[in-house]
Amino acid sequence: MTQEQDLAYRAAAALKKYTQSVGGVDIWLEKKIPMGGGLGGGSSDAATVLLALNRLWQCGLSEQELIDLGVTLGADVPFFIFGRSAFAHGVGEKLIEIDVPKQWYVIVKPDVHVATGKIFSHPHLTRDSKPSIIPAFQALEPFRNDMQAVVFQEYPEVWEAYLVMSKHGKALMTGSGACVFVPCRHQQEAENIYRQVSKIYEAYCVEGLAVHPLFHVLSEPVGESSSG
Protein backbone atom coordinates (compact mmCIF):
# COMPACT_ATOMS: atom_id res chain seq x y z
CA MET A 1 0.00 0.00 0.00
CA THR A 2 1.34 3.45 -0.92
CA GLN A 3 1.12 6.44 1.39
CA GLU A 4 -1.55 8.00 -0.82
CA GLN A 5 -3.73 4.89 -0.49
CA ASP A 6 -3.62 4.83 3.33
CA LEU A 7 -6.86 6.06 4.88
CA ALA A 8 -5.10 8.01 7.62
CA TYR A 9 -3.10 9.95 5.03
CA ARG A 10 -6.19 10.51 2.87
CA ALA A 11 -8.12 11.80 5.89
CA ALA A 12 -5.40 14.34 6.70
CA ALA A 13 -5.20 15.44 3.07
CA ALA A 14 -9.00 15.85 2.88
CA LEU A 15 -9.10 18.00 6.02
CA LYS A 16 -6.11 20.17 5.14
CA LYS A 17 -8.14 22.54 2.97
CA TYR A 18 -10.31 23.51 5.95
CA THR A 19 -7.44 24.97 8.00
CA GLN A 20 -5.44 28.15 7.83
CA SER A 21 -2.51 26.38 9.45
CA VAL A 22 0.63 26.10 7.34
CA GLY A 23 1.96 23.28 9.49
CA GLY A 24 1.79 19.62 8.61
CA VAL A 25 1.63 16.58 10.86
CA ASP A 26 3.52 13.35 11.45
CA ILE A 27 1.29 10.29 11.87
CA TRP A 28 2.35 6.94 13.33
CA LEU A 29 0.09 3.90 13.30
CA GLU A 30 0.43 1.10 15.82
CA LYS A 31 -1.93 -1.64 14.65
CA LYS A 32 -3.50 -3.76 17.37
CA ILE A 33 -6.17 -5.44 15.28
CA PRO A 34 -5.57 -7.62 12.22
CA MET A 35 -5.57 -6.05 8.77
CA GLY A 36 -8.12 -7.41 6.33
CA GLY A 37 -10.27 -8.72 9.13
CA GLY A 38 -13.45 -6.71 8.52
CA LEU A 39 -13.09 -4.88 11.82
CA GLY A 40 -13.01 -1.33 10.48
CA GLY A 41 -9.40 -0.65 11.47
CA GLY A 42 -8.63 1.63 8.54
CA SER A 43 -11.91 3.49 8.96
CA SER A 44 -11.21 3.98 12.65
CA ASP A 45 -7.76 5.34 11.82
CA ALA A 46 -9.26 7.83 9.37
CA ALA A 47 -11.92 8.98 11.83
CA THR A 48 -9.37 9.51 14.61
CA VAL A 49 -7.17 11.54 12.26
CA LEU A 50 -10.12 13.73 11.29
CA LEU A 51 -11.15 14.28 14.92
CA ALA A 52 -7.63 14.97 16.15
CA LEU A 53 -6.55 17.24 13.31
CA ASN A 54 -9.83 19.15 13.47
CA ARG A 55 -8.62 20.27 16.91
CA LEU A 56 -4.89 20.52 16.18
CA TRP A 57 -5.40 22.56 13.01
CA GLN A 58 -8.36 24.46 14.53
CA CYS A 59 -10.57 23.74 11.54
CA GLY A 60 -13.75 24.19 13.57
CA LEU A 61 -15.77 21.56 11.69
CA SER A 62 -18.84 20.24 13.49
CA GLU A 63 -19.48 16.55 14.05
CA GLN A 64 -21.90 16.48 11.10
CA GLU A 65 -19.41 18.25 8.84
CA LEU A 66 -16.75 15.71 9.80
CA ILE A 67 -19.22 12.88 9.09
CA ASP A 68 -19.98 14.36 5.67
CA LEU A 69 -16.26 14.52 4.96
CA GLY A 70 -15.65 11.06 6.40
CA VAL A 71 -18.18 9.32 4.16
CA THR A 72 -16.17 10.43 1.12
CA LEU A 73 -13.32 8.31 2.49
CA GLY A 74 -15.39 5.22 3.31
CA ALA A 75 -18.83 4.11 4.44
CA ASP A 76 -17.61 3.07 7.91
CA VAL A 77 -15.73 6.28 8.74
CA PRO A 78 -18.84 8.24 9.89
CA PHE A 79 -19.62 5.56 12.50
CA PHE A 80 -16.24 6.03 14.18
CA ILE A 81 -16.60 9.82 14.09
CA PHE A 82 -20.03 9.45 15.72
CA GLY A 83 -18.27 7.53 18.49
CA ARG A 84 -21.26 5.76 20.05
CA SER A 85 -23.16 2.55 19.44
CA ALA A 86 -25.36 3.34 16.49
CA PHE A 87 -27.86 2.16 13.91
CA ALA A 88 -26.53 3.18 10.49
CA HIS A 89 -28.46 3.63 7.27
CA GLY A 90 -28.05 5.45 4.00
CA VAL A 91 -24.48 4.94 2.81
CA GLY A 92 -23.47 4.77 6.46
CA GLU A 93 -23.57 8.46 7.20
CA LYS A 94 -27.05 8.51 8.81
CA LEU A 95 -26.58 7.39 12.40
CA ILE A 96 -28.97 6.99 15.32
CA GLU A 97 -27.57 6.19 18.77
CA ILE A 98 -28.84 2.90 20.24
CA ASP A 99 -28.35 1.01 23.48
CA VAL A 100 -26.38 -2.22 23.13
CA PRO A 101 -26.32 -4.67 26.05
CA LYS A 102 -22.96 -5.03 27.73
CA GLN A 103 -21.24 -8.00 26.12
CA TRP A 104 -17.87 -9.63 25.62
CA TYR A 105 -16.67 -10.92 22.27
CA VAL A 106 -14.30 -13.67 21.22
CA ILE A 107 -12.90 -13.01 17.75
CA VAL A 108 -10.73 -15.26 15.60
CA LYS A 109 -8.78 -14.35 12.48
CA PRO A 110 -8.24 -17.21 10.00
CA ASP A 111 -5.01 -17.04 8.02
CA VAL A 112 -6.51 -15.35 4.96
CA HIS A 113 -7.02 -11.78 3.70
CA VAL A 114 -10.47 -11.10 2.27
CA ALA A 115 -10.56 -8.57 -0.57
CA THR A 116 -13.48 -6.28 0.26
CA GLY A 117 -13.90 -5.07 -3.32
CA LYS A 118 -14.14 -8.63 -4.57
CA ILE A 119 -16.98 -9.40 -2.14
CA PHE A 120 -18.97 -6.22 -2.82
CA SER A 121 -18.80 -6.81 -6.57
CA HIS A 122 -19.50 -10.55 -6.40
CA PRO A 123 -22.45 -11.59 -8.62
CA HIS A 124 -23.84 -13.88 -5.90
CA LEU A 125 -23.97 -11.19 -3.22
CA THR A 126 -27.53 -10.69 -1.97
CA ARG A 127 -28.69 -7.20 -2.87
CA ASP A 128 -32.43 -7.40 -2.19
CA SER A 129 -32.54 -8.26 1.52
CA LYS A 130 -35.34 -6.71 3.52
CA PRO A 131 -33.81 -3.69 5.26
CA SER A 132 -33.94 -3.16 9.01
CA ILE A 133 -35.85 0.03 9.73
CA ILE A 134 -36.25 0.04 13.53
CA PRO A 135 -33.20 1.55 15.28
CA ALA A 136 -33.20 -0.75 18.30
CA PHE A 137 -30.77 -3.53 19.18
CA GLN A 138 -33.45 -6.12 19.99
CA ALA A 139 -35.32 -5.33 16.77
CA LEU A 140 -32.24 -6.25 14.75
CA GLU A 141 -32.20 -9.82 16.06
CA PRO A 142 -31.64 -12.39 14.70
CA PHE A 143 -28.53 -10.78 13.24
CA ARG A 144 -27.38 -11.54 9.74
CA ASN A 145 -24.49 -10.68 7.46
CA ASP A 146 -25.42 -10.72 3.78
CA MET A 147 -21.77 -11.01 2.76
CA GLN A 148 -21.15 -14.12 4.83
CA ALA A 149 -22.34 -16.75 2.33
CA VAL A 150 -20.25 -15.26 -0.49
CA VAL A 151 -17.13 -15.12 1.67
CA PHE A 152 -17.64 -18.72 2.76
CA GLN A 153 -17.84 -19.68 -0.90
CA GLU A 154 -14.70 -17.82 -1.92
CA TYR A 155 -12.61 -18.33 1.22
CA PRO A 156 -13.02 -21.80 2.77
CA GLU A 157 -10.70 -20.79 5.61
CA VAL A 158 -13.40 -18.42 6.88
CA TRP A 159 -16.02 -21.17 6.63
CA GLU A 160 -13.82 -23.47 8.69
CA ALA A 161 -13.37 -20.78 11.34
CA TYR A 162 -17.13 -20.26 11.42
CA LEU A 163 -17.68 -23.97 12.07
CA VAL A 164 -15.19 -23.88 14.94
CA MET A 165 -16.76 -20.80 16.52
CA SER A 166 -20.30 -22.15 16.07
CA LYS A 167 -19.47 -24.83 18.62
CA HIS A 168 -19.24 -22.08 21.23
CA GLY A 169 -22.22 -19.85 20.41
CA LYS A 170 -23.99 -17.88 17.71
CA ALA A 171 -21.07 -17.22 15.39
CA LEU A 172 -21.12 -14.43 12.82
CA MET A 173 -18.62 -12.99 10.40
CA THR A 174 -17.34 -9.45 10.90
CA GLY A 175 -18.12 -7.06 8.05
CA SER A 176 -16.74 -8.43 4.81
CA GLY A 177 -14.49 -10.84 6.73
CA ALA A 178 -12.25 -12.51 7.45
CA CYS A 179 -12.79 -12.51 11.22
CA VAL A 180 -15.51 -14.54 12.93
CA PHE A 181 -16.86 -13.73 16.39
CA VAL A 182 -19.09 -15.07 19.14
CA PRO A 183 -20.79 -12.72 21.65
CA CYS A 184 -20.79 -13.62 25.35
CA ARG A 185 -22.73 -12.17 28.26
CA HIS A 186 -19.98 -12.68 30.81
CA GLN A 187 -16.22 -12.20 30.85
CA GLN A 188 -15.52 -15.66 32.28
CA GLU A 189 -17.49 -17.32 29.48
CA ALA A 190 -15.53 -15.34 26.89
CA GLU A 191 -12.20 -16.17 28.47
CA ASN A 192 -13.03 -19.87 28.54
CA ILE A 193 -13.84 -19.84 24.81
CA TYR A 194 -10.75 -17.76 24.07
CA ARG A 195 -8.46 -20.30 25.75
CA GLN A 196 -9.80 -23.00 23.48
CA VAL A 197 -9.88 -21.22 20.12
CA SER A 198 -6.58 -19.38 20.61
CA LYS A 199 -4.87 -22.77 20.29
CA ILE A 200 -6.12 -22.86 16.69
CA TYR A 201 -6.34 -19.24 15.54
CA GLU A 202 -5.07 -15.77 16.16
CA ALA A 203 -7.72 -14.77 18.67
CA TYR A 204 -8.94 -11.85 20.75
CA CYS A 205 -11.11 -11.57 23.87
CA VAL A 206 -12.55 -8.07 24.23
CA GLU A 207 -15.30 -6.17 26.01
CA GLY A 208 -17.73 -4.20 23.87
CA LEU A 209 -17.65 -0.41 24.19
CA ALA A 210 -20.67 1.87 24.06
CA VAL A 211 -18.55 5.00 23.58
CA HIS A 212 -15.25 5.53 21.75
CA PRO A 213 -12.40 5.89 24.32
CA LEU A 214 -11.42 9.28 22.88
CA PHE A 215 -14.97 10.53 22.29
CA HIS A 216 -15.15 13.04 25.16
CA VAL A 217 -11.61 14.31 24.63
CA LEU A 218 -11.93 14.84 20.90
CA SER A 219 -15.50 16.13 20.88
CA GLU A 220 -15.09 18.96 23.37
CA PRO A 221 -14.35 22.51 22.11
CA VAL A 222 -10.72 23.46 21.50
CA GLY A 223 -9.14 25.03 24.56
CA GLU A 224 -11.19 23.06 27.08
CA SER A 225 -10.13 19.94 28.93
CA SER A 226 -12.15 17.18 30.49
CA SER A 227 -12.57 17.14 34.25
CA GLY A 228 -13.07 14.41 36.78
PDB file of C-alpha atoms in Angstrom:
ATOM      1  CA  MET A   1       0.000   0.000   0.000  1.00  0.00           C
ATOM      2  CA  THR A   2       1.335   3.447  -0.925  1.00  0.00           C
ATOM      3  CA  GLN A   3       1.119   6.435   1.386  1.00  0.00           C
ATOM      4  CA  GLU A   4      -1.550   7.999  -0.821  1.00  0.00           C
ATOM      5  CA  GLN A   5      -3.732   4.888  -0.486  1.00  0.00           C
ATOM      6  CA  ASP A   6      -3.615   4.828   3.325  1.00  0.00           C
ATOM      7  CA  LEU A   7      -6.860   6.058   4.882  1.00  0.00           C
ATOM      8  CA  ALA A   8      -5.104   8.008   7.618  1.00  0.00           C
ATOM      9  CA  TYR A   9      -3.102   9.950   5.033  1.00  0.00           C
ATOM     10  CA  ARG A  10      -6.185  10.505   2.872  1.00  0.00           C
ATOM     11  CA  ALA A  11      -8.116  11.803   5.895  1.00  0.00           C
ATOM     12  CA  ALA A  12      -5.399  14.342   6.702  1.00  0.00           C
ATOM     13  CA  ALA A  13      -5.198  15.442   3.070  1.00  0.00           C
ATOM     14  CA  ALA A  14      -9.001  15.849   2.879  1.00  0.00           C
ATOM     15  CA  LEU A  15      -9.097  18.002   6.024  1.00  0.00           C
ATOM     16  CA  LYS A  16      -6.112  20.174   5.144  1.00  0.00           C
ATOM     17  CA  LYS A  17      -8.135  22.544   2.973  1.00  0.00           C
ATOM     18  CA  TYR A  18     -10.307  23.513   5.951  1.00  0.00           C
ATOM     19  CA  THR A  19      -7.445  24.970   7.996  1.00  0.00           C
ATOM     20  CA  GLN A  20      -5.437  28.154   7.835  1.00  0.00           C
ATOM     21  CA  SER A  21      -2.506  26.381   9.454  1.00  0.00           C
ATOM     22  CA  VAL A  22       0.631  26.101   7.341  1.00  0.00           C
ATOM     23  CA  GLY A  23       1.960  23.277   9.490  1.00  0.00           C
ATOM     24  CA  GLY A  24       1.789  19.616   8.607  1.00  0.00           C
ATOM     25  CA  VAL A  25       1.628  16.580  10.861  1.00  0.00           C
ATOM     26  CA  ASP A  26       3.518  13.347  11.446  1.00  0.00           C
ATOM     27  CA  ILE A  27       1.289  10.294  11.866  1.00  0.00           C
ATOM     28  CA  TRP A  28       2.352   6.936  13.328  1.00  0.00           C
ATOM     29  CA  LEU A  29       0.087   3.901  13.298  1.00  0.00           C
ATOM     30  CA  GLU A  30       0.431   1.100  15.822  1.00  0.00           C
ATOM     31  CA  LYS A  31      -1.928  -1.636  14.650  1.00  0.00           C
ATOM     32  CA  LYS A  32      -3.501  -3.764  17.375  1.00  0.00           C
ATOM     33  CA  ILE A  33      -6.170  -5.444  15.280  1.00  0.00           C
ATOM     34  CA  PRO A  34      -5.574  -7.624  12.221  1.00  0.00           C
ATOM     35  CA  MET A  35      -5.566  -6.046   8.773  1.00  0.00           C
ATOM     36  CA  GLY A  36      -8.117  -7.406   6.326  1.00  0.00           C
ATOM     37  CA  GLY A  37     -10.272  -8.722   9.133  1.00  0.00           C
ATOM     38  CA  GLY A  38     -13.446  -6.707   8.517  1.00  0.00           C
ATOM     39  CA  LEU A  39     -13.090  -4.884  11.825  1.00  0.00           C
ATOM     40  CA  GLY A  40     -13.008  -1.333  10.478  1.00  0.00           C
ATOM     41  CA  GLY A  41      -9.404  -0.655  11.472  1.00  0.00           C
ATOM     42  CA  GLY A  42      -8.634   1.626   8.539  1.00  0.00           C
ATOM     43  CA  SER A  43     -11.910   3.495   8.962  1.00  0.00           C
ATOM     44  CA  SER A  44     -11.208   3.978  12.655  1.00  0.00           C
ATOM     45  CA  ASP A  45      -7.758   5.338  11.818  1.00  0.00           C
ATOM     46  CA  ALA A  46      -9.261   7.827   9.367  1.00  0.00           C
ATOM     47  CA  ALA A  47     -11.920   8.976  11.833  1.00  0.00           C
ATOM     48  CA  THR A  48      -9.373   9.506  14.613  1.00  0.00           C
ATOM     49  CA  VAL A  49      -7.170  11.539  12.259  1.00  0.00           C
ATOM     50  CA  LEU A  50     -10.120  13.735  11.294  1.00  0.00           C
ATOM     51  CA  LEU A  51     -11.153  14.280  14.918  1.00  0.00           C
ATOM     52  CA  ALA A  52      -7.629  14.972  16.155  1.00  0.00           C
ATOM     53  CA  LEU A  53      -6.549  17.243  13.312  1.00  0.00           C
ATOM     54  CA  ASN A  54      -9.830  19.146  13.468  1.00  0.00           C
ATOM     55  CA  ARG A  55      -8.621  20.269  16.905  1.00  0.00           C
ATOM     56  CA  LEU A  56      -4.894  20.523  16.182  1.00  0.00           C
ATOM     57  CA  TRP A  57      -5.401  22.559  13.011  1.00  0.00           C
ATOM     58  CA  GLN A  58      -8.356  24.462  14.535  1.00  0.00           C
ATOM     59  CA  CYS A  59     -10.571  23.736  11.538  1.00  0.00           C
ATOM     60  CA  GLY A  60     -13.745  24.189  13.569  1.00  0.00           C
ATOM     61  CA  LEU A  61     -15.767  21.558  11.691  1.00  0.00           C
ATOM     62  CA  SER A  62     -18.842  20.236  13.487  1.00  0.00           C
ATOM     63  CA  GLU A  63     -19.479  16.548  14.051  1.00  0.00           C
ATOM     64  CA  GLN A  64     -21.898  16.479  11.098  1.00  0.00           C
ATOM     65  CA  GLU A  65     -19.409  18.248   8.840  1.00  0.00           C
ATOM     66  CA  LEU A  66     -16.751  15.709   9.801  1.00  0.00           C
ATOM     67  CA  ILE A  67     -19.216  12.884   9.095  1.00  0.00           C
ATOM     68  CA  ASP A  68     -19.978  14.364   5.672  1.00  0.00           C
ATOM     69  CA  LEU A  69     -16.262  14.521   4.960  1.00  0.00           C
ATOM     70  CA  GLY A  70     -15.648  11.065   6.398  1.00  0.00           C
ATOM     71  CA  VAL A  71     -18.180   9.322   4.157  1.00  0.00           C
ATOM     72  CA  THR A  72     -16.172  10.433   1.125  1.00  0.00           C
ATOM     73  CA  LEU A  73     -13.320   8.306   2.495  1.00  0.00           C
ATOM     74  CA  GLY A  74     -15.389   5.224   3.310  1.00  0.00           C
ATOM     75  CA  ALA A  75     -18.833   4.115   4.439  1.00  0.00           C
ATOM     76  CA  ASP A  76     -17.614   3.068   7.909  1.00  0.00           C
ATOM     77  CA  VAL A  77     -15.728   6.281   8.738  1.00  0.00           C
ATOM     78  CA  PRO A  78     -18.841   8.238   9.893  1.00  0.00           C
ATOM     79  CA  PHE A  79     -19.616   5.555  12.499  1.00  0.00           C
ATOM     80  CA  PHE A  80     -16.244   6.033  14.179  1.00  0.00           C
ATOM     81  CA  ILE A  81     -16.597   9.819  14.091  1.00  0.00           C
ATOM     82  CA  PHE A  82     -20.029   9.451  15.723  1.00  0.00           C
ATOM     83  CA  GLY A  83     -18.265   7.533  18.487  1.00  0.00           C
ATOM     84  CA  ARG A  84     -21.256   5.761  20.054  1.00  0.00           C
ATOM     85  CA  SER A  85     -23.157   2.549  19.445  1.00  0.00           C
ATOM     86  CA  ALA A  86     -25.365   3.337  16.489  1.00  0.00           C
ATOM     87  CA  PHE A  87     -27.862   2.159  13.909  1.00  0.00           C
ATOM     88  CA  ALA A  88     -26.530   3.179  10.490  1.00  0.00           C
ATOM     89  CA  HIS A  89     -28.458   3.631   7.268  1.00  0.00           C
ATOM     90  CA  GLY A  90     -28.047   5.453   3.997  1.00  0.00           C
ATOM     91  CA  VAL A  91     -24.480   4.938   2.807  1.00  0.00           C
ATOM     92  CA  GLY A  92     -23.468   4.767   6.465  1.00  0.00           C
ATOM     93  CA  GLU A  93     -23.570   8.463   7.205  1.00  0.00           C
ATOM     94  CA  LYS A  94     -27.050   8.514   8.810  1.00  0.00           C
ATOM     95  CA  LEU A  95     -26.580   7.393  12.396  1.00  0.00           C
ATOM     96  CA  ILE A  96     -28.971   6.987  15.318  1.00  0.00           C
ATOM     97  CA  GLU A  97     -27.575   6.189  18.769  1.00  0.00           C
ATOM     98  CA  ILE A  98     -28.842   2.903  20.235  1.00  0.00           C
ATOM     99  CA  ASP A  99     -28.354   1.010  23.476  1.00  0.00           C
ATOM    100  CA  VAL A 100     -26.382  -2.217  23.128  1.00  0.00           C
ATOM    101  CA  PRO A 101     -26.323  -4.672  26.050  1.00  0.00           C
ATOM    102  CA  LYS A 102     -22.956  -5.025  27.733  1.00  0.00           C
ATOM    103  CA  GLN A 103     -21.239  -8.000  26.122  1.00  0.00           C
ATOM    104  CA  TRP A 104     -17.869  -9.629  25.616  1.00  0.00           C
ATOM    105  CA  TYR A 105     -16.674 -10.924  22.272  1.00  0.00           C
ATOM    106  CA  VAL A 106     -14.303 -13.668  21.219  1.00  0.00           C
ATOM    107  CA  ILE A 107     -12.904 -13.009  17.746  1.00  0.00           C
ATOM    108  CA  VAL A 108     -10.735 -15.258  15.599  1.00  0.00           C
ATOM    109  CA  LYS A 109      -8.777 -14.348  12.480  1.00  0.00           C
ATOM    110  CA  PRO A 110      -8.241 -17.209  10.001  1.00  0.00           C
ATOM    111  CA  ASP A 111      -5.012 -17.038   8.024  1.00  0.00           C
ATOM    112  CA  VAL A 112      -6.508 -15.351   4.962  1.00  0.00           C
ATOM    113  CA  HIS A 113      -7.016 -11.783   3.703  1.00  0.00           C
ATOM    114  CA  VAL A 114     -10.473 -11.095   2.271  1.00  0.00           C
ATOM    115  CA  ALA A 115     -10.558  -8.573  -0.569  1.00  0.00           C
ATOM    116  CA  THR A 116     -13.480  -6.281   0.260  1.00  0.00           C
ATOM    117  CA  GLY A 117     -13.899  -5.066  -3.318  1.00  0.00           C
ATOM    118  CA  LYS A 118     -14.141  -8.632  -4.567  1.00  0.00           C
ATOM    119  CA  ILE A 119     -16.980  -9.397  -2.140  1.00  0.00           C
ATOM    120  CA  PHE A 120     -18.972  -6.222  -2.820  1.00  0.00           C
ATOM    121  CA  SER A 121     -18.803  -6.809  -6.574  1.00  0.00           C
ATOM    122  CA  HIS A 122     -19.499 -10.546  -6.399  1.00  0.00           C
ATOM    123  CA  PRO A 123     -22.446 -11.589  -8.620  1.00  0.00           C
ATOM    124  CA  HIS A 124     -23.840 -13.876  -5.903  1.00  0.00           C
ATOM    125  CA  LEU A 125     -23.966 -11.194  -3.218  1.00  0.00           C
ATOM    126  CA  THR A 126     -27.531 -10.689  -1.966  1.00  0.00           C
ATOM    127  CA  ARG A 127     -28.693  -7.203  -2.871  1.00  0.00           C
ATOM    128  CA  ASP A 128     -32.431  -7.398  -2.191  1.00  0.00           C
ATOM    129  CA  SER A 129     -32.545  -8.261   1.520  1.00  0.00           C
ATOM    130  CA  LYS A 130     -35.344  -6.712   3.521  1.00  0.00           C
ATOM    131  CA  PRO A 131     -33.809  -3.688   5.259  1.00  0.00           C
ATOM    132  CA  SER A 132     -33.943  -3.159   9.008  1.00  0.00           C
ATOM    133  CA  ILE A 133     -35.849   0.033   9.729  1.00  0.00           C
ATOM    134  CA  ILE A 134     -36.246   0.039  13.530  1.00  0.00           C
ATOM    135  CA  PRO A 135     -33.202   1.551  15.276  1.00  0.00           C
ATOM    136  CA  ALA A 136     -33.195  -0.749  18.304  1.00  0.00           C
ATOM    137  CA  PHE A 137     -30.766  -3.533  19.182  1.00  0.00           C
ATOM    138  CA  GLN A 138     -33.449  -6.120  19.990  1.00  0.00           C
ATOM    139  CA  ALA A 139     -35.323  -5.327  16.771  1.00  0.00           C
ATOM    140  CA  LEU A 140     -32.241  -6.253  14.753  1.00  0.00           C
ATOM    141  CA  GLU A 141     -32.200  -9.824  16.059  1.00  0.00           C
ATOM    142  CA  PRO A 142     -31.640 -12.392  14.695  1.00  0.00           C
ATOM    143  CA  PHE A 143     -28.535 -10.778  13.243  1.00  0.00           C
ATOM    144  CA  ARG A 144     -27.375 -11.537   9.738  1.00  0.00           C
ATOM    145  CA  ASN A 145     -24.493 -10.680   7.463  1.00  0.00           C
ATOM    146  CA  ASP A 146     -25.417 -10.720   3.778  1.00  0.00           C
ATOM    147  CA  MET A 147     -21.772 -11.011   2.758  1.00  0.00           C
ATOM    148  CA  GLN A 148     -21.148 -14.125   4.826  1.00  0.00           C
ATOM    149  CA  ALA A 149     -22.336 -16.748   2.328  1.00  0.00           C
ATOM    150  CA  VAL A 150     -20.249 -15.260  -0.490  1.00  0.00           C
ATOM    151  CA  VAL A 151     -17.126 -15.117   1.667  1.00  0.00           C
ATOM    152  CA  PHE A 152     -17.637 -18.724   2.761  1.00  0.00           C
ATOM    153  CA  GLN A 153     -17.841 -19.680  -0.903  1.00  0.00           C
ATOM    154  CA  GLU A 154     -14.701 -17.824  -1.923  1.00  0.00           C
ATOM    155  CA  TYR A 155     -12.615 -18.328   1.223  1.00  0.00           C
ATOM    156  CA  PRO A 156     -13.017 -21.799   2.768  1.00  0.00           C
ATOM    157  CA  GLU A 157     -10.700 -20.786   5.615  1.00  0.00           C
ATOM    158  CA  VAL A 158     -13.403 -18.420   6.880  1.00  0.00           C
ATOM    159  CA  TRP A 159     -16.025 -21.169   6.632  1.00  0.00           C
ATOM    160  CA  GLU A 160     -13.823 -23.471   8.690  1.00  0.00           C
ATOM    161  CA  ALA A 161     -13.366 -20.783  11.338  1.00  0.00           C
ATOM    162  CA  TYR A 162     -17.132 -20.255  11.423  1.00  0.00           C
ATOM    163  CA  LEU A 163     -17.680 -23.969  12.068  1.00  0.00           C
ATOM    164  CA  VAL A 164     -15.193 -23.883  14.940  1.00  0.00           C
ATOM    165  CA  MET A 165     -16.756 -20.803  16.524  1.00  0.00           C
ATOM    166  CA  SER A 166     -20.296 -22.149  16.073  1.00  0.00           C
ATOM    167  CA  LYS A 167     -19.465 -24.834  18.617  1.00  0.00           C
ATOM    168  CA  HIS A 168     -19.237 -22.080  21.231  1.00  0.00           C
ATOM    169  CA  GLY A 169     -22.219 -19.854  20.412  1.00  0.00           C
ATOM    170  CA  LYS A 170     -23.993 -17.883  17.709  1.00  0.00           C
ATOM    171  CA  ALA A 171     -21.066 -17.221  15.389  1.00  0.00           C
ATOM    172  CA  LEU A 172     -21.119 -14.433  12.823  1.00  0.00           C
ATOM    173  CA  MET A 173     -18.617 -12.991  10.396  1.00  0.00           C
ATOM    174  CA  THR A 174     -17.341  -9.450  10.901  1.00  0.00           C
ATOM    175  CA  GLY A 175     -18.116  -7.060   8.054  1.00  0.00           C
ATOM    176  CA  SER A 176     -16.738  -8.428   4.808  1.00  0.00           C
ATOM    177  CA  GLY A 177     -14.490 -10.840   6.729  1.00  0.00           C
ATOM    178  CA  ALA A 178     -12.245 -12.515   7.449  1.00  0.00           C
ATOM    179  CA  CYS A 179     -12.786 -12.511  11.219  1.00  0.00           C
ATOM    180  CA  VAL A 180     -15.513 -14.536  12.934  1.00  0.00           C
ATOM    181  CA  PHE A 181     -16.864 -13.731  16.393  1.00  0.00           C
ATOM    182  CA  VAL A 182     -19.093 -15.072  19.142  1.00  0.00           C
ATOM    183  CA  PRO A 183     -20.794 -12.720  21.649  1.00  0.00           C
ATOM    184  CA  CYS A 184     -20.792 -13.620  25.354  1.00  0.00           C
ATOM    185  CA  ARG A 185     -22.732 -12.166  28.260  1.00  0.00           C
ATOM    186  CA  HIS A 186     -19.983 -12.683  30.808  1.00  0.00           C
ATOM    187  CA  GLN A 187     -16.218 -12.203  30.853  1.00  0.00           C
ATOM    188  CA  GLN A 188     -15.525 -15.656  32.279  1.00  0.00           C
ATOM    189  CA  GLU A 189     -17.489 -17.320  29.483  1.00  0.00           C
ATOM    190  CA  ALA A 190     -15.535 -15.342  26.885  1.00  0.00           C
ATOM    191  CA  GLU A 191     -12.195 -16.168  28.473  1.00  0.00           C
ATOM    192  CA  ASN A 192     -13.032 -19.874  28.536  1.00  0.00           C
ATOM    193  CA  ILE A 193     -13.839 -19.845  24.815  1.00  0.00           C
ATOM    194  CA  TYR A 194     -10.750 -17.764  24.072  1.00  0.00           C
ATOM    195  CA  ARG A 195      -8.461 -20.297  25.753  1.00  0.00           C
ATOM    196  CA  GLN A 196      -9.798 -23.000  23.480  1.00  0.00           C
ATOM    197  CA  VAL A 197      -9.879 -21.220  20.120  1.00  0.00           C
ATOM    198  CA  SER A 198      -6.580 -19.384  20.613  1.00  0.00           C
ATOM    199  CA  LYS A 199      -4.872 -22.765  20.287  1.00  0.00           C
ATOM    200  CA  ILE A 200      -6.119 -22.859  16.687  1.00  0.00           C
ATOM    201  CA  TYR A 201      -6.344 -19.242  15.536  1.00  0.00           C
ATOM    202  CA  GLU A 202      -5.073 -15.768  16.156  1.00  0.00           C
ATOM    203  CA  ALA A 203      -7.720 -14.767  18.665  1.00  0.00           C
ATOM    204  CA  TYR A 204      -8.936 -11.850  20.754  1.00  0.00           C
ATOM    205  CA  CYS A 205     -11.107 -11.573  23.865  1.00  0.00           C
ATOM    206  CA  VAL A 206     -12.554  -8.073  24.234  1.00  0.00           C
ATOM    207  CA  GLU A 207     -15.296  -6.170  26.008  1.00  0.00           C
ATOM    208  CA  GLY A 208     -17.731  -4.201  23.867  1.00  0.00           C
ATOM    209  CA  LEU A 209     -17.650  -0.414  24.185  1.00  0.00           C
ATOM    210  CA  ALA A 210     -20.670   1.868  24.058  1.00  0.00           C
ATOM    211  CA  VAL A 211     -18.553   4.998  23.582  1.00  0.00           C
ATOM    212  CA  HIS A 212     -15.252   5.529  21.747  1.00  0.00           C
ATOM    213  CA  PRO A 213     -12.397   5.888  24.325  1.00  0.00           C
ATOM    214  CA  LEU A 214     -11.422   9.280  22.881  1.00  0.00           C
ATOM    215  CA  PHE A 215     -14.965  10.534  22.295  1.00  0.00           C
ATOM    216  CA  HIS A 216     -15.153  13.040  25.158  1.00  0.00           C
ATOM    217  CA  VAL A 217     -11.608  14.307  24.632  1.00  0.00           C
ATOM    218  CA  LEU A 218     -11.926  14.843  20.898  1.00  0.00           C
ATOM    219  CA  SER A 219     -15.496  16.135  20.877  1.00  0.00           C
ATOM    220  CA  GLU A 220     -15.094  18.958  23.373  1.00  0.00           C
ATOM    221  CA  PRO A 221     -14.352  22.509  22.114  1.00  0.00           C
ATOM    222  CA  VAL A 222     -10.720  23.455  21.505  1.00  0.00           C
ATOM    223  CA  GLY A 223      -9.137  25.031  24.561  1.00  0.00           C
ATOM    224  CA  GLU A 224     -11.193  23.059  27.077  1.00  0.00           C
ATOM    225  CA  SER A 225     -10.129  19.940  28.929  1.00  0.00           C
ATOM    226  CA  SER A 226     -12.154  17.176  30.491  1.00  0.00           C
ATOM    227  CA  SER A 227     -12.574  17.138  34.246  1.00  0.00           C
ATOM    228  CA  GLY A 228     -13.074  14.409  36.779  1.00  0.00           C
TER     229      GLY A 228
END
